[in-house]
CSV table of C-alpha atoms in Angstrom, one decimal:
chain,number,residue,atom,x,y,z
A,250,MET,CA,37.7,36.8,145.4
A,251,SER,CA,34.6,35.8,147.9
A,252,ARG,CA,32.3,33.5,146.2
A,253,ARG,CA,29.8,36.1,146.1
A,254,ALA,CA,32.0,38.7,144.0
A,255,GLY,CA,32.6,35.5,141.8
A,256,TRP,CA,28.1,34.4,140.7
A,257,LEU,CA,28.2,38.9,140.1
A,258,ALA,CA,30.9,39.0,137.9
A,259,VAL,CA,29.5,35.9,136.1
A,260,ALA,CA,26.0,37.9,136.1
A,261,ALA,CA,27.7,41.3,135.1
A,262,ALA,CA,30.0,38.8,132.3
A,263,CYS,CA,27.1,37.4,130.5
A,264,CYS,CA,25.0,40.8,130.5
A,265,CYS,CA,28.1,42.9,129.2
A,266,SER,CA,28.6,39.6,126.8
A,267,PHE,CA,25.6,39.7,125.3
A,268,GLY,CA,24.1,43.0,125.6
A,269,CYS,CA,21.0,43.6,126.5
A,270,GLY,CA,19.9,43.9,122.7
A,271,GLN,CA,18.5,41.0,120.4
A,272,ALA,CA,19.4,39.6,117.4
A,273,ASP,CA,16.8,39.1,115.4
A,274,ASN,CA,16.7,34.8,115.1
A,275,SER,CA,17.9,34.1,119.2
A,276,PRO,CA,15.6,32.5,120.2
A,277,MET,CA,12.9,34.5,123.2
A,278,ILE,CA,11.5,33.1,126.6
A,279,THR,CA,9.6,34.8,129.3
A,280,GLY,CA,9.4,32.4,132.5
A,281,THR,CA,8.3,33.4,136.0
A,282,VAL,CA,10.2,31.8,139.3
A,283,THR,CA,8.2,31.4,142.6
A,284,VAL,CA,9.8,30.5,145.3
A,285,ASP,CA,8.3,28.9,148.5
A,286,GLY,CA,5.8,29.4,146.0
A,287,LYS,CA,6.1,33.5,145.9
A,288,PRO,CA,6.9,35.1,142.4
A,289,VAL,CA,10.9,37.5,143.2
A,290,SER,CA,11.9,40.1,141.8
A,291,GLY,CA,15.9,40.0,141.7
A,292,LEU,CA,16.4,37.6,141.3
A,293,TYR,CA,19.4,36.2,138.4
A,294,VAL,CA,19.4,32.8,136.4
A,295,VAL,CA,22.1,31.8,134.4
A,296,PHE,CA,21.3,29.9,130.9
A,297,TYR,CA,24.3,27.2,130.1
A,298,ASP,CA,24.4,25.2,126.8
A,299,ALA,CA,23.7,22.1,128.1
A,300,ALA,CA,26.4,20.2,126.7
A,301,THR,CA,29.2,22.7,126.6
A,302,LYS,CA,28.2,23.7,130.2
A,303,ALA,CA,29.3,27.7,129.0
A,304,ALA,CA,27.4,30.1,130.6
A,305,THR,CA,25.9,32.0,128.1
A,306,SER,CA,22.9,34.9,129.1
A,307,SER,CA,22.1,35.7,132.5
A,308,THR,CA,19.5,38.1,133.2
A,309,CYS,CA,17.5,38.5,136.5
A,310,THR,CA,13.9,38.6,137.5
A,311,GLN,CA,11.2,41.8,137.6
A,312,ASP,CA,8.2,42.3,139.4
A,313,GLY,CA,5.5,39.6,139.9
A,314,GLY,CA,8.8,37.2,139.3
A,315,ARG,CA,9.3,37.5,135.5
A,316,PHE,CA,11.9,37.6,133.0
A,317,GLU,CA,12.9,37.9,129.2
A,318,TRP,CA,15.6,37.6,127.3
A,319,ASN,CA,17.3,35.8,124.4
A,320,VAL,CA,19.6,32.6,124.1
A,321,PRO,CA,22.2,32.8,121.3
A,322,GLU,CA,20.4,29.2,119.9
A,323,PRO,CA,18.0,27.3,119.5
A,324,GLY,CA,18.5,23.4,121.4
A,325,GLU,CA,19.0,22.6,125.7
A,326,TYR,CA,19.4,24.2,128.5
A,327,VAL,CA,21.0,24.5,131.8
A,328,ILE,CA,19.7,26.7,134.8
A,329,THR,CA,20.3,28.1,137.8
A,330,ALA,CA,19.6,30.2,139.9
A,331,PHE,CA,20.9,32.3,142.8
A,332,TRP,CA,19.0,35.7,144.7
A,333,PRO,CA,21.1,37.9,146.5
A,334,LYS,CA,19.5,39.7,150.0
A,335,ARG,CA,19.5,43.5,148.9
A,336,ILE,CA,21.1,46.1,151.6
A,337,GLU,CA,20.4,49.0,151.7
A,338,THR,CA,22.4,52.0,152.9
A,339,ALA,CA,22.3,55.8,153.0
A,340,GLU,CA,25.2,55.7,150.2
A,341,GLU,CA,23.8,52.0,148.5
A,342,VAL,CA,22.4,48.8,147.8
A,343,ILE,CA,25.1,46.1,148.1
A,344,GLU,CA,23.9,42.2,146.9
A,345,GLY,CA,24.3,40.1,150.5
A,346,PRO,CA,24.9,36.7,150.2
A,347,ASP,CA,22.1,33.3,148.7
A,348,GLN,CA,18.9,34.2,149.6
A,349,LEU,CA,18.5,30.1,148.0
A,350,ARG,CA,22.4,29.6,150.3
A,351,GLY,CA,23.5,27.9,147.2
A,352,ARG,CA,21.3,25.6,147.0
A,353,TYR,CA,20.5,26.2,142.7
A,354,ARG,CA,24.1,27.7,141.6
A,355,GLN,CA,25.8,24.4,140.3
A,356,PHE,CA,25.4,23.0,137.2
A,357,GLU,CA,24.9,19.7,138.0
A,358,HIS,CA,22.2,20.7,140.9
A,359,PRO,CA,20.4,23.7,139.0
A,360,ALA,CA,16.8,25.1,139.5
A,361,ALA,CA,16.2,24.1,135.8
A,362,LYS,CA,16.5,21.8,132.9
A,363,VAL,CA,15.2,23.0,129.5
A,364,THR,CA,14.9,23.6,125.8
A,365,ILE,CA,14.8,26.2,123.8
A,366,ALA,CA,13.0,26.0,119.7
A,367,ALA,CA,13.6,28.8,117.6
A,368,GLY,CA,11.6,32.1,118.1
A,369,GLU,CA,8.9,33.1,121.2
A,370,ASN,CA,9.5,30.3,124.2
A,371,THR,CA,7.5,30.4,127.1
A,372,LEU,CA,8.4,28.3,130.2
A,373,PRO,CA,6.8,26.5,132.4
A,374,PRO,CA,6.8,27.7,136.1
A,375,ILE,CA,9.8,27.6,138.1
A,376,GLU,CA,9.4,27.1,141.4
A,377,LEU,CA,12.0,27.0,143.9
A,378,ALA,CA,11.8,26.7,147.7
A,379,ARG,CA,14.6,28.4,150.1
A,380,LYS,CA,15.0,24.7,152.7
């Protein structure tokens, strides 16, 4: 399996494992992501439990770089990010290489580290760079 396919599988597994529904007591997170100062859509953010290093959930940014998601419980989280190039053909849309060149995909070199409290959480903007 290619590295790209592996990351896409992680994102899909997180979405399937944790569902798109929201548990009543799981903390809600809202935030935005920018790349080189501009909000981007289609960028995946993956939340890892900082203590166990286990991926707990993931989502994809929408218009304006916004995302809204739940994590299983309050605590310390590491956020990784990747932004696949969308390649559109007549038959399908393919997610191509990471436009950030893997810079924010590793637990050890994340896009952000955050503390999530019970209830609603608005994160400071996550600012990423291509270079």
